mmCIF file of C-alpha atoms in Angstrom:
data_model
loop_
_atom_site.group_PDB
_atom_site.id
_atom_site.type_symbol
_atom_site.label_atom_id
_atom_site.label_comp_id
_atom_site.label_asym_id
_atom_site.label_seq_id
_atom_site.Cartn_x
_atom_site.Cartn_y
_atom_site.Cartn_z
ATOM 1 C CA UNK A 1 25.804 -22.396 -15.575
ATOM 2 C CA UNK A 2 28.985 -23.783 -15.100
ATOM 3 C CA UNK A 3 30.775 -24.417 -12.161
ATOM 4 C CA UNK A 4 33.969 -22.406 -13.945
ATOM 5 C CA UNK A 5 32.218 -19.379 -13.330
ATOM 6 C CA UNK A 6 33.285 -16.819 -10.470
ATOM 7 C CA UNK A 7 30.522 -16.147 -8.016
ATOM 8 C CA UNK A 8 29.933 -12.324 -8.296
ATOM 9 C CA UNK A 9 30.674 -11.824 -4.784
ATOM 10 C CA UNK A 10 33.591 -12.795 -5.257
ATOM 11 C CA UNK A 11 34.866 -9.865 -8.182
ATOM 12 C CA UNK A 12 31.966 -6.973 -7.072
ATOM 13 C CA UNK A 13 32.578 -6.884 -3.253
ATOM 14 C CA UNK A 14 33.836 -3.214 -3.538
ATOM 15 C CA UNK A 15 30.291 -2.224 -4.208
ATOM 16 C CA UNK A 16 28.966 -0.467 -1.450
ATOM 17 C CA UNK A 17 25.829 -1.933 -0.187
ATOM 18 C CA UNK A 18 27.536 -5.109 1.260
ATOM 19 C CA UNK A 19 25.944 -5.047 4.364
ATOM 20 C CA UNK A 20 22.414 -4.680 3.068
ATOM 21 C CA UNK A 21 21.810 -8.179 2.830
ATOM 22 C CA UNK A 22 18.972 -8.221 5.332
ATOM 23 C CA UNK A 23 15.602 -9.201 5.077
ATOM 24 C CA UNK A 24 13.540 -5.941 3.844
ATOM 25 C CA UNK A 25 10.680 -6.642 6.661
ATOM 26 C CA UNK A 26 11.456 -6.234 10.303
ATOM 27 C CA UNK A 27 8.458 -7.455 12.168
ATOM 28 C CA UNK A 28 7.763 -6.111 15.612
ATOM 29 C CA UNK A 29 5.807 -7.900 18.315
ATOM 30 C CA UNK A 30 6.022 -7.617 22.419
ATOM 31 C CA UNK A 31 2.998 -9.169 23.986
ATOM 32 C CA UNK A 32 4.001 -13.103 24.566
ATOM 33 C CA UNK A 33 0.910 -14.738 22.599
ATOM 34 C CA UNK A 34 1.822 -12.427 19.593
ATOM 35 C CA UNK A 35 5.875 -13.237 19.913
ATOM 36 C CA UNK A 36 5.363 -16.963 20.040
ATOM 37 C CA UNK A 37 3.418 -16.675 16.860
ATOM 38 C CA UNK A 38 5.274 -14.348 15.218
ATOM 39 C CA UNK A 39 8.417 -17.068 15.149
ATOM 40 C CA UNK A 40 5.963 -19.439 14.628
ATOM 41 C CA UNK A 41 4.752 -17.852 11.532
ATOM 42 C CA UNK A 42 8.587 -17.290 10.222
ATOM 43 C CA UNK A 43 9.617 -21.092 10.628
ATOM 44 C CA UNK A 44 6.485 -21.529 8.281
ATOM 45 C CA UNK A 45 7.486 -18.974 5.967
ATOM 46 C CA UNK A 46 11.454 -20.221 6.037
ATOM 47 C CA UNK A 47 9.252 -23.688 4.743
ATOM 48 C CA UNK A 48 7.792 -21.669 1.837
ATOM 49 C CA UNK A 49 10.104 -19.745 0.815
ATOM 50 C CA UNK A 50 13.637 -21.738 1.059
ATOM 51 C CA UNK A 51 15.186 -18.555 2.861
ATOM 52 C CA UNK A 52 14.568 -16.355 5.997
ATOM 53 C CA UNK A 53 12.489 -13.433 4.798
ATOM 54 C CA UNK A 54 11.941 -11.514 7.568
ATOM 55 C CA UNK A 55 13.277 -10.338 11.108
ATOM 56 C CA UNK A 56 11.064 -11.176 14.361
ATOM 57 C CA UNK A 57 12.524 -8.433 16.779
ATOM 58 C CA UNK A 58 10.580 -8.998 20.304
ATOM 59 C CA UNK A 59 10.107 -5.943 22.112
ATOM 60 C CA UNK A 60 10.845 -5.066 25.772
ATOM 61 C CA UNK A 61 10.803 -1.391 25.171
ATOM 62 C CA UNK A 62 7.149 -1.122 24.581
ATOM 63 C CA UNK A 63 5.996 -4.904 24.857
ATOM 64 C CA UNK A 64 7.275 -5.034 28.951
ATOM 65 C CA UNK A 65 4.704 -4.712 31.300
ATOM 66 C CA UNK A 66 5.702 -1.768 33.819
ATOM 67 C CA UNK A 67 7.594 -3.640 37.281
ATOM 68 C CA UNK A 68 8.137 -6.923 35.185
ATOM 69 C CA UNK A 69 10.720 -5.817 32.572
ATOM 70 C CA UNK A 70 13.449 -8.639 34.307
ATOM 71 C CA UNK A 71 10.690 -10.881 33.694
ATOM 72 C CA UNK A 72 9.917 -10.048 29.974
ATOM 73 C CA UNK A 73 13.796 -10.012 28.966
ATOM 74 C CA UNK A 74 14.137 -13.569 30.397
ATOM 75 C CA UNK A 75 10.965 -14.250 28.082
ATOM 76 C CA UNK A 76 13.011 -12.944 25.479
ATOM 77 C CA UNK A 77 16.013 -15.014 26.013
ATOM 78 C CA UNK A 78 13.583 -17.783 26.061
ATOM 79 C CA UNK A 79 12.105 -17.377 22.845
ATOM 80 C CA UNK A 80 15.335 -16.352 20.966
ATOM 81 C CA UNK A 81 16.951 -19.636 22.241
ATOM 82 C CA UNK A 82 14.529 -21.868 20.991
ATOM 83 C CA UNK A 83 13.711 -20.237 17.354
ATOM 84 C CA UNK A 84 13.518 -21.968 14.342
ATOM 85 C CA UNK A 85 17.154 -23.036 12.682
ATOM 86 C CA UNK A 86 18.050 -20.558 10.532
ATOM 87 C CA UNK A 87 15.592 -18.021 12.329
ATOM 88 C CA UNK A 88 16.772 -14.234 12.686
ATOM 89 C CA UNK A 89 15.343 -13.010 15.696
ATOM 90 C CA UNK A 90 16.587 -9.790 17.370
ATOM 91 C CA UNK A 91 15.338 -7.581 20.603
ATOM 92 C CA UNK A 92 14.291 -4.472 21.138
ATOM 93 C CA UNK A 93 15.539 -2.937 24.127
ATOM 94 C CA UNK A 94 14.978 0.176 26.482
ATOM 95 C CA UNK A 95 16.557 3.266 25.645
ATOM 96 C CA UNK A 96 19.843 3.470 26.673
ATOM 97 C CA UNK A 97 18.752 6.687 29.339
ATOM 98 C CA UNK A 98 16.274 3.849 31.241
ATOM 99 C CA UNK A 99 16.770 2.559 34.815
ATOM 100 C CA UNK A 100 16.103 -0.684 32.679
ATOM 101 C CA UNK A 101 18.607 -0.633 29.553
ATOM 102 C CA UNK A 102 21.594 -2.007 31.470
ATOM 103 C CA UNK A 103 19.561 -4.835 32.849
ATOM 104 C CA UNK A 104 18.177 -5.555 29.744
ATOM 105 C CA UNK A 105 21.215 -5.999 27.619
ATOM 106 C CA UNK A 106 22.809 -7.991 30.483
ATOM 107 C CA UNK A 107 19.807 -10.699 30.470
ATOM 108 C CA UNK A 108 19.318 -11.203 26.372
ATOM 109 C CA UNK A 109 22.341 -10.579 25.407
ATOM 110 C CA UNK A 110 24.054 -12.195 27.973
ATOM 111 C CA UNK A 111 21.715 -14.839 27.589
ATOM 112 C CA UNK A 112 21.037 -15.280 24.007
ATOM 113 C CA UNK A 113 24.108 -13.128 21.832
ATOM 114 C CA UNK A 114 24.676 -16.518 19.843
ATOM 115 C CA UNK A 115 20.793 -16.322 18.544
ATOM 116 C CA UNK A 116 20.411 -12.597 17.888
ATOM 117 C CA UNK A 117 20.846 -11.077 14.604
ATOM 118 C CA UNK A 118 20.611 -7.463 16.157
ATOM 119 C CA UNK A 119 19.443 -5.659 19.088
ATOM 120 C CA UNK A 120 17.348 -2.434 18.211
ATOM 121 C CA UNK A 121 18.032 0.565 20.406
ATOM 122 C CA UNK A 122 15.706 3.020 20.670
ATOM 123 C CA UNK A 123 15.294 6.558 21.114
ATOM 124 C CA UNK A 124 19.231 7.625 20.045
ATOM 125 C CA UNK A 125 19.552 11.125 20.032
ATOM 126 C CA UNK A 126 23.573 10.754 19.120
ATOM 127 C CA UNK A 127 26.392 9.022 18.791
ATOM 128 C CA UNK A 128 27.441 9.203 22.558
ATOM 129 C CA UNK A 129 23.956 6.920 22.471
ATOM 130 C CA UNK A 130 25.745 4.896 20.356
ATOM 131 C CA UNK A 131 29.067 4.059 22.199
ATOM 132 C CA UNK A 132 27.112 3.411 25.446
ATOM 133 C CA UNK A 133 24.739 0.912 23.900
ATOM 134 C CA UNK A 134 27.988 -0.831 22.791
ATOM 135 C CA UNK A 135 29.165 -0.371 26.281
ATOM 136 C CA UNK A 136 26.545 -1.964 27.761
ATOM 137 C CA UNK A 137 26.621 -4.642 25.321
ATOM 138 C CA UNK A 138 30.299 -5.457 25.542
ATOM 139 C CA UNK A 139 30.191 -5.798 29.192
ATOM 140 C CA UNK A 140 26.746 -8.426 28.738
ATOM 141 C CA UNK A 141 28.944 -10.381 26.469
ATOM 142 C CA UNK A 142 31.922 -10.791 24.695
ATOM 143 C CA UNK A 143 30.314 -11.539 21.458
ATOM 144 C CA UNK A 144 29.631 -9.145 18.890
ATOM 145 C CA UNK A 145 25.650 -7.964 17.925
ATOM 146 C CA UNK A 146 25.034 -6.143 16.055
ATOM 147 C CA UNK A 147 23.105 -2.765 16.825
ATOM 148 C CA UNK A 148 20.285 -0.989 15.286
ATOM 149 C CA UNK A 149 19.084 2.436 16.094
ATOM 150 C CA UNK A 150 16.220 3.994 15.975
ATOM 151 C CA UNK A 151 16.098 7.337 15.445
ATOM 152 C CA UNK A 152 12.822 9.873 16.479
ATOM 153 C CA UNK A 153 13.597 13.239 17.225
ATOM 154 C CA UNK A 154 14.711 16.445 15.010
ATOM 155 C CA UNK A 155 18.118 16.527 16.802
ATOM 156 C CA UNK A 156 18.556 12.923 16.405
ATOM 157 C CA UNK A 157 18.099 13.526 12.653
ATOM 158 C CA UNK A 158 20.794 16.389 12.389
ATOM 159 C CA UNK A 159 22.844 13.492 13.814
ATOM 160 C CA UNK A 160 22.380 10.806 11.287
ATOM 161 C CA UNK A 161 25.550 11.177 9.692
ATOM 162 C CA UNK A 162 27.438 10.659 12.515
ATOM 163 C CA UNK A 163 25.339 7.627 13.729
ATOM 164 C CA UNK A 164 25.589 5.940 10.893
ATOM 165 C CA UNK A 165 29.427 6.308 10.292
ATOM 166 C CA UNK A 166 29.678 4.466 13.622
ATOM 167 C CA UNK A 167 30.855 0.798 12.624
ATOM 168 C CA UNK A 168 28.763 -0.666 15.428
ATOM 169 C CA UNK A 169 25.717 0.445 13.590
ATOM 170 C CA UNK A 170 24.095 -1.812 11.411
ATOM 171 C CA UNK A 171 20.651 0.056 10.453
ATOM 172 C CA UNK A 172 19.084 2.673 10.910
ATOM 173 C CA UNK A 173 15.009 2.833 11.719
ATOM 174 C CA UNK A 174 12.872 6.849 11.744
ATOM 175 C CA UNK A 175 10.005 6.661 14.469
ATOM 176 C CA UNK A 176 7.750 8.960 12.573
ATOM 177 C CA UNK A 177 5.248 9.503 15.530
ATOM 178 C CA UNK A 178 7.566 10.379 17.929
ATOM 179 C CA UNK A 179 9.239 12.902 15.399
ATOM 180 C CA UNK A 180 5.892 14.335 14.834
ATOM 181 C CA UNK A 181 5.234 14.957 18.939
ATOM 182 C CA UNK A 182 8.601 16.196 19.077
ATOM 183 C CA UNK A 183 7.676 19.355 16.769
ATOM 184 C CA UNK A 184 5.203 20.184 19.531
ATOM 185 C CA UNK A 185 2.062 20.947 17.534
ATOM 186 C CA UNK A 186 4.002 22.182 14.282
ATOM 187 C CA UNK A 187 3.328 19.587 12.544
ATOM 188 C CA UNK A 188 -0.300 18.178 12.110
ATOM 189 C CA UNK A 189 -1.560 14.535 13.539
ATOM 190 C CA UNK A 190 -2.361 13.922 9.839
ATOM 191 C CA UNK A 191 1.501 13.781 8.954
ATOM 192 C CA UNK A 192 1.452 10.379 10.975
ATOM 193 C CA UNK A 193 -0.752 9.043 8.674
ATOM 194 C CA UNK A 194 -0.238 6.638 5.881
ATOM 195 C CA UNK A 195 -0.427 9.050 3.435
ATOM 196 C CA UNK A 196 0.265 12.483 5.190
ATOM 197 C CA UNK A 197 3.796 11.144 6.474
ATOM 198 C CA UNK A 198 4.869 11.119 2.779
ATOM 199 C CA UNK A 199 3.377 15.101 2.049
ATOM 200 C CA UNK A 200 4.617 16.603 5.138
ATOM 201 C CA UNK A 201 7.509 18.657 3.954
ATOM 202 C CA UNK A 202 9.661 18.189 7.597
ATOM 203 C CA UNK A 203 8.954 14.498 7.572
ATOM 204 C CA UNK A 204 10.271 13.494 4.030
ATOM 205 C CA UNK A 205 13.258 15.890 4.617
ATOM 206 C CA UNK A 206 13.983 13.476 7.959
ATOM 207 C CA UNK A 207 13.333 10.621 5.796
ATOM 208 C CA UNK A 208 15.665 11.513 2.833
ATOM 209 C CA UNK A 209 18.475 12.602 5.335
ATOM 210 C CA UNK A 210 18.334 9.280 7.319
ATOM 211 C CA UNK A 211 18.366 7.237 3.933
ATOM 212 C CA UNK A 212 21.072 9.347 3.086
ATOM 213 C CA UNK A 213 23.300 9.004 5.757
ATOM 214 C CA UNK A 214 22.776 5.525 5.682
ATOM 215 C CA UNK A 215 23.784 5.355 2.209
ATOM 216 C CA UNK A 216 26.751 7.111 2.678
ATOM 217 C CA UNK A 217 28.015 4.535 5.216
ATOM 218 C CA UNK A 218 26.967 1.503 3.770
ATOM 219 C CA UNK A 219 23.807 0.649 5.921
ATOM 220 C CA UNK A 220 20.755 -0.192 5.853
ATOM 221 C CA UNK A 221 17.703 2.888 6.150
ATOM 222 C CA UNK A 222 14.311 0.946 7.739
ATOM 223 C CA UNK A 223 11.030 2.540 6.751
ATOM 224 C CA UNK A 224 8.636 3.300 10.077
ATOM 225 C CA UNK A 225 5.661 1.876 10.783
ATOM 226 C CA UNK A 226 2.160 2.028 8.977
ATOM 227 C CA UNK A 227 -0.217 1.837 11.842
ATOM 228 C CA UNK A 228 -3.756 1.690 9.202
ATOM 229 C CA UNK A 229 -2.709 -2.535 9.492
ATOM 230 C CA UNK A 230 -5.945 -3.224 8.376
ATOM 231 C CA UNK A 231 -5.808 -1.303 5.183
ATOM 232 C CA UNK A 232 -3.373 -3.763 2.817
ATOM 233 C CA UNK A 233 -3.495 -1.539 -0.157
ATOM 234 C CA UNK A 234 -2.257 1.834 2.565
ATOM 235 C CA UNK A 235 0.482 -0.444 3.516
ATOM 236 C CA UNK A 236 1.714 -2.010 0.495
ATOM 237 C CA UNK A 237 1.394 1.996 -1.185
ATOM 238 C CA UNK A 238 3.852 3.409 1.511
ATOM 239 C CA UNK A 239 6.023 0.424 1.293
ATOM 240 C CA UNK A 240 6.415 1.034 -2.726
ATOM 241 C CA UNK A 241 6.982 4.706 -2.118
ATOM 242 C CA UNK A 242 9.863 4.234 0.809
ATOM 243 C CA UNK A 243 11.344 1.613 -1.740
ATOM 244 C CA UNK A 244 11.274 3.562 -4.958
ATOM 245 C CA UNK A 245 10.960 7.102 -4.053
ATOM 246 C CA UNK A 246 13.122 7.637 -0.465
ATOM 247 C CA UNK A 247 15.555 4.683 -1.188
ATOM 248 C CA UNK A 248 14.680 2.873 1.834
ATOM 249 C CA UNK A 249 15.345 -1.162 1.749
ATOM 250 C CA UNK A 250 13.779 -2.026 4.780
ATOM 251 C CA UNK A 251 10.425 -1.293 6.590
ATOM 252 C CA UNK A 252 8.612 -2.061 9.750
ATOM 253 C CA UNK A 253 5.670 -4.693 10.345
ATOM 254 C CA UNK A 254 3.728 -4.265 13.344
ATOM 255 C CA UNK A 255 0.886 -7.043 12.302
ATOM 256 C CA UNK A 256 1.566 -10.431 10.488
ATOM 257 C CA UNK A 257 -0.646 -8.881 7.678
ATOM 258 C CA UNK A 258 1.768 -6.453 6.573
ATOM 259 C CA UNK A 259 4.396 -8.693 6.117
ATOM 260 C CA UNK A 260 3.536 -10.006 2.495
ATOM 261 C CA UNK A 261 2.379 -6.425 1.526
ATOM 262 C CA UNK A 262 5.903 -5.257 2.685
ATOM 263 C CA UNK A 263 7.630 -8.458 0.896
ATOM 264 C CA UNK A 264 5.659 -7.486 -2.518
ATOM 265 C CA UNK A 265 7.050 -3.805 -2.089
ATOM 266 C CA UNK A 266 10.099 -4.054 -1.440
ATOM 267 C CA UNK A 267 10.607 -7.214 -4.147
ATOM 268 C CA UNK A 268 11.947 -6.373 -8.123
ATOM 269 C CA UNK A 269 9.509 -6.771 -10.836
ATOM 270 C CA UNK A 270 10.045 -9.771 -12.595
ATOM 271 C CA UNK A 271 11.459 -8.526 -15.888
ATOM 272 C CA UNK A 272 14.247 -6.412 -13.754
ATOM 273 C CA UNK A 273 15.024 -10.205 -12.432
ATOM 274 C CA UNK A 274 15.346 -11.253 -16.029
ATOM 275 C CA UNK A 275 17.191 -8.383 -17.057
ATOM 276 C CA UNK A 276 19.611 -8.799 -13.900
ATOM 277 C CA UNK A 277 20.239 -12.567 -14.640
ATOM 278 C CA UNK A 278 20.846 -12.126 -18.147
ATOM 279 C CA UNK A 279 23.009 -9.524 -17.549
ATOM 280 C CA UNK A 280 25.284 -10.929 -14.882
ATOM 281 C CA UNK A 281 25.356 -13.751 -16.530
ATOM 282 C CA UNK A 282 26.844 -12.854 -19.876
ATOM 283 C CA UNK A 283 29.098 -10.762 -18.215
ATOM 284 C CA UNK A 284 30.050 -13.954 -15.599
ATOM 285 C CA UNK A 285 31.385 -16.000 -18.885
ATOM 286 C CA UNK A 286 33.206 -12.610 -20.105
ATOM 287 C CA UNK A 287 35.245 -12.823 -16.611
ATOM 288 C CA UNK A 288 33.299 -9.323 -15.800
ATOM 289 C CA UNK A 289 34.795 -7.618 -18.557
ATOM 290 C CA UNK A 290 32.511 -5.086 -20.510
ATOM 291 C CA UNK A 291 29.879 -6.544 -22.127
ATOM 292 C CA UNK A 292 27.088 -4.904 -24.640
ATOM 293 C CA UNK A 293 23.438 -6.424 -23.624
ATOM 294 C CA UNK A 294 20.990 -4.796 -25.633
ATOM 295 C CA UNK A 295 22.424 -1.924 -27.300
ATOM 296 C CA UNK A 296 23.795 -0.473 -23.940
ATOM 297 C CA UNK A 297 27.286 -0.896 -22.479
ATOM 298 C CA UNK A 298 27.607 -2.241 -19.026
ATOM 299 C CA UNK A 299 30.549 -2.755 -16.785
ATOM 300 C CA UNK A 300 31.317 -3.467 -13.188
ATOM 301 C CA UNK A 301 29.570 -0.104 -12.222
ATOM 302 C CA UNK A 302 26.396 -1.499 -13.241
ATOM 303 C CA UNK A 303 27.316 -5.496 -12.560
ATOM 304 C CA UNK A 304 26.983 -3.827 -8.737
ATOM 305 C CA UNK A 305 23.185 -2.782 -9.107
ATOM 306 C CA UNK A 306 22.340 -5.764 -10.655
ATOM 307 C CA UNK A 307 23.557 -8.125 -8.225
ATOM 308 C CA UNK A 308 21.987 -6.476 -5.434
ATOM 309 C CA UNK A 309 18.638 -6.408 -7.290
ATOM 310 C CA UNK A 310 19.249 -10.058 -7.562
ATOM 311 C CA UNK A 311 20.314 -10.363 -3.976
ATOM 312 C CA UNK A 312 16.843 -8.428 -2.889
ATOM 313 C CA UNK A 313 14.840 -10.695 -4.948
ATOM 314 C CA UNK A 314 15.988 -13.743 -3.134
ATOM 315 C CA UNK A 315 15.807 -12.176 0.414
ATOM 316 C CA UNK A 316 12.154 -11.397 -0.778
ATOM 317 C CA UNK A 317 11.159 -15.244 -1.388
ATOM 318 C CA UNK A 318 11.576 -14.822 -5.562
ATOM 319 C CA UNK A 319 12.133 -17.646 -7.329
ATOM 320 C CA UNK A 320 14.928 -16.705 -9.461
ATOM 321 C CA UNK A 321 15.895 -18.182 -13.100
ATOM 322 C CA UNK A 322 17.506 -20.828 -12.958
ATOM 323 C CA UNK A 323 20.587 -19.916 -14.531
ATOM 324 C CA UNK A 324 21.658 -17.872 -11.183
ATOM 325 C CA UNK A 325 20.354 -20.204 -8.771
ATOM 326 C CA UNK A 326 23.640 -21.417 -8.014
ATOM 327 C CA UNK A 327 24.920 -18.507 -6.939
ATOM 328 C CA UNK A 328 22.445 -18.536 -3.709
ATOM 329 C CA UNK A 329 22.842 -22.012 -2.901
ATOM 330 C CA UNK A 330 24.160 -22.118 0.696
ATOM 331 C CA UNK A 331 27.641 -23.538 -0.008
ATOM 332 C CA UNK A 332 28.040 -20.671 -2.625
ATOM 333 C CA UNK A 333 26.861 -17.701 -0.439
ATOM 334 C CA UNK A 334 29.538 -15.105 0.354
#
């Protein structure tokens, strides 16, 4: 490829989608033994793979020992400050109705804003949720984070629209387990399961509306958790069905063995790679005119989806053809 031709970034940035450049795993840890290796384990992947490809959030919401939550935040601030170059790490916080939450956004992100790539607010039942998480994180620091919600409640859910319209909102995560409790017996414990969650008629409805909304607004729907970690073939079967069934582009890890699973998933086949490169780059020495590849007509419309399929396979460690390579070396990235 020559250096004459324009980087599609640069011609298909109207494509909505643009902020869905994140890695498709978000991997959760909050005890301190499991957070140090969990950024230990994605510096070694970064080695592997050329490219960041996944999230480390570390968790005060859940991972906080009860009367130490001060203590585990500064741990936090710790451990985000001395990541990996290159690392994204982000924090999960308290929910923004906890004696804690203010404390906790003062001490990471007024402690380590430069180093996060998001902090993950749980338990957002609206958009008023919203605007006082960004409260609470404008008056911690004057940089901007930004935020990730995670939504677990049937209310919440009749709410997704509005959350994700909000332009502080990056992503958008369903707590399945909580949504089931919330239905207060309605729906059965098995709907929490690997497979029930995806039979349950009032849990894929939840799922297809918070996709949906995210869609609509340009960000990024996270899958919930698989707690069977032990059971690879469970968890990479969910992960395929949330990527090419609910239109989900993101998913939860809760143990450093569902992170390949969830990187296999969520990655294109290899002949869509192919196809995508071939595509985009006919159409790159055309200028991004029309082109005919293969009997079918394809134009900008369809230029869109294939450079995000090409974008997903690098985020997911591919190695891509080499004719398109260029286009993700760093001085090229848009």
């Amino acid at each position: 490829m020559t250096k004459e031709l324009v980087h599609p970034a640069t011609v298909l940035l109207d494509a909505q989608g643009g902020a869905q450049r994140l890695p498709v795993c978000d991997h959760y840890s909050g005890v301190e033994a499991r957070m140090r290796k969990s950024l230990q384990l994605q510096a070694e992947m970064m080695q592997e793979f050329g490219t960041c490809v996944f999230d480390v959030t570390l968790d005060c919401e859940d991972g906080a020992p009860v009367g130490q939550e001060a203590e585990h935040a500064r741990l936090v601030v710790e451990l985000a400050n001395g990541a990996a170059q290159g690392a994204r790490v982000a924090a999960r916080v308290h929910a923004v109705e906890h004696a804690h939450f203010q404390a906790d956004m003062d001490i990471i992100a007024g402690g380590a804003a430069d180093k996060l790539c998001h902090i993950m607010i749980p338990k957002v039942e609206s958009v008023d949720d919203v605007i006082k998480a960004e409260a609470a994180l404008q008056r911690a620091t004057d940089k901007r984070v930004p935020l990730h919600v995670l939504i677990e409640s049937p209310a919440a859910v009749q709410q997704a629209f509005d959350i994700a319209a909000h332009p502080a909102v990056q992503s958008i995560s369903f707590g399945l387990m909580d949504f089931v409790s919330a239905h207060g017996g309605a729906i059965p414990a098995s709907a929490m399961t690997a497979q029930g969650q995806f039979e349950h008629p009032l849990v894929v409805r939840a799922k297809l509306e918070i996709a949906a909304a995210c869609h609509a607004h340009g960000k990024v729907p996270s899958h919930c958790v698989v707690t069977e970690f032990k059971n690879p073939d469970a968890l990479g079967a969910c992960a395929q069905k949330a990527s090419r069934e609910l239109g989900y582009t993101r998913m939860w890890s809760i143990h450093p063995d569902q992170i390949r699973p969830i990187l296999r998933a969520f990655a294109p086949a290899e002949d869509e790679v192919l196809q995508a490169a071939q595509i985009l780059t006919s159409a790159a020495v055309q200028n991004w005119a029309p082109i005919s590849f293969g009997g079918v007509l394809h134009d900008r419309a369809s230029y869109r989806y294939f450079w995000q399929l090409l974008e997903r396979a690098h985020q997911t460690g591919q190695v891509l053809p080499v004719e398109v390579q260029p286009w993700f070396a760093p001085a090229s990235i848009r």
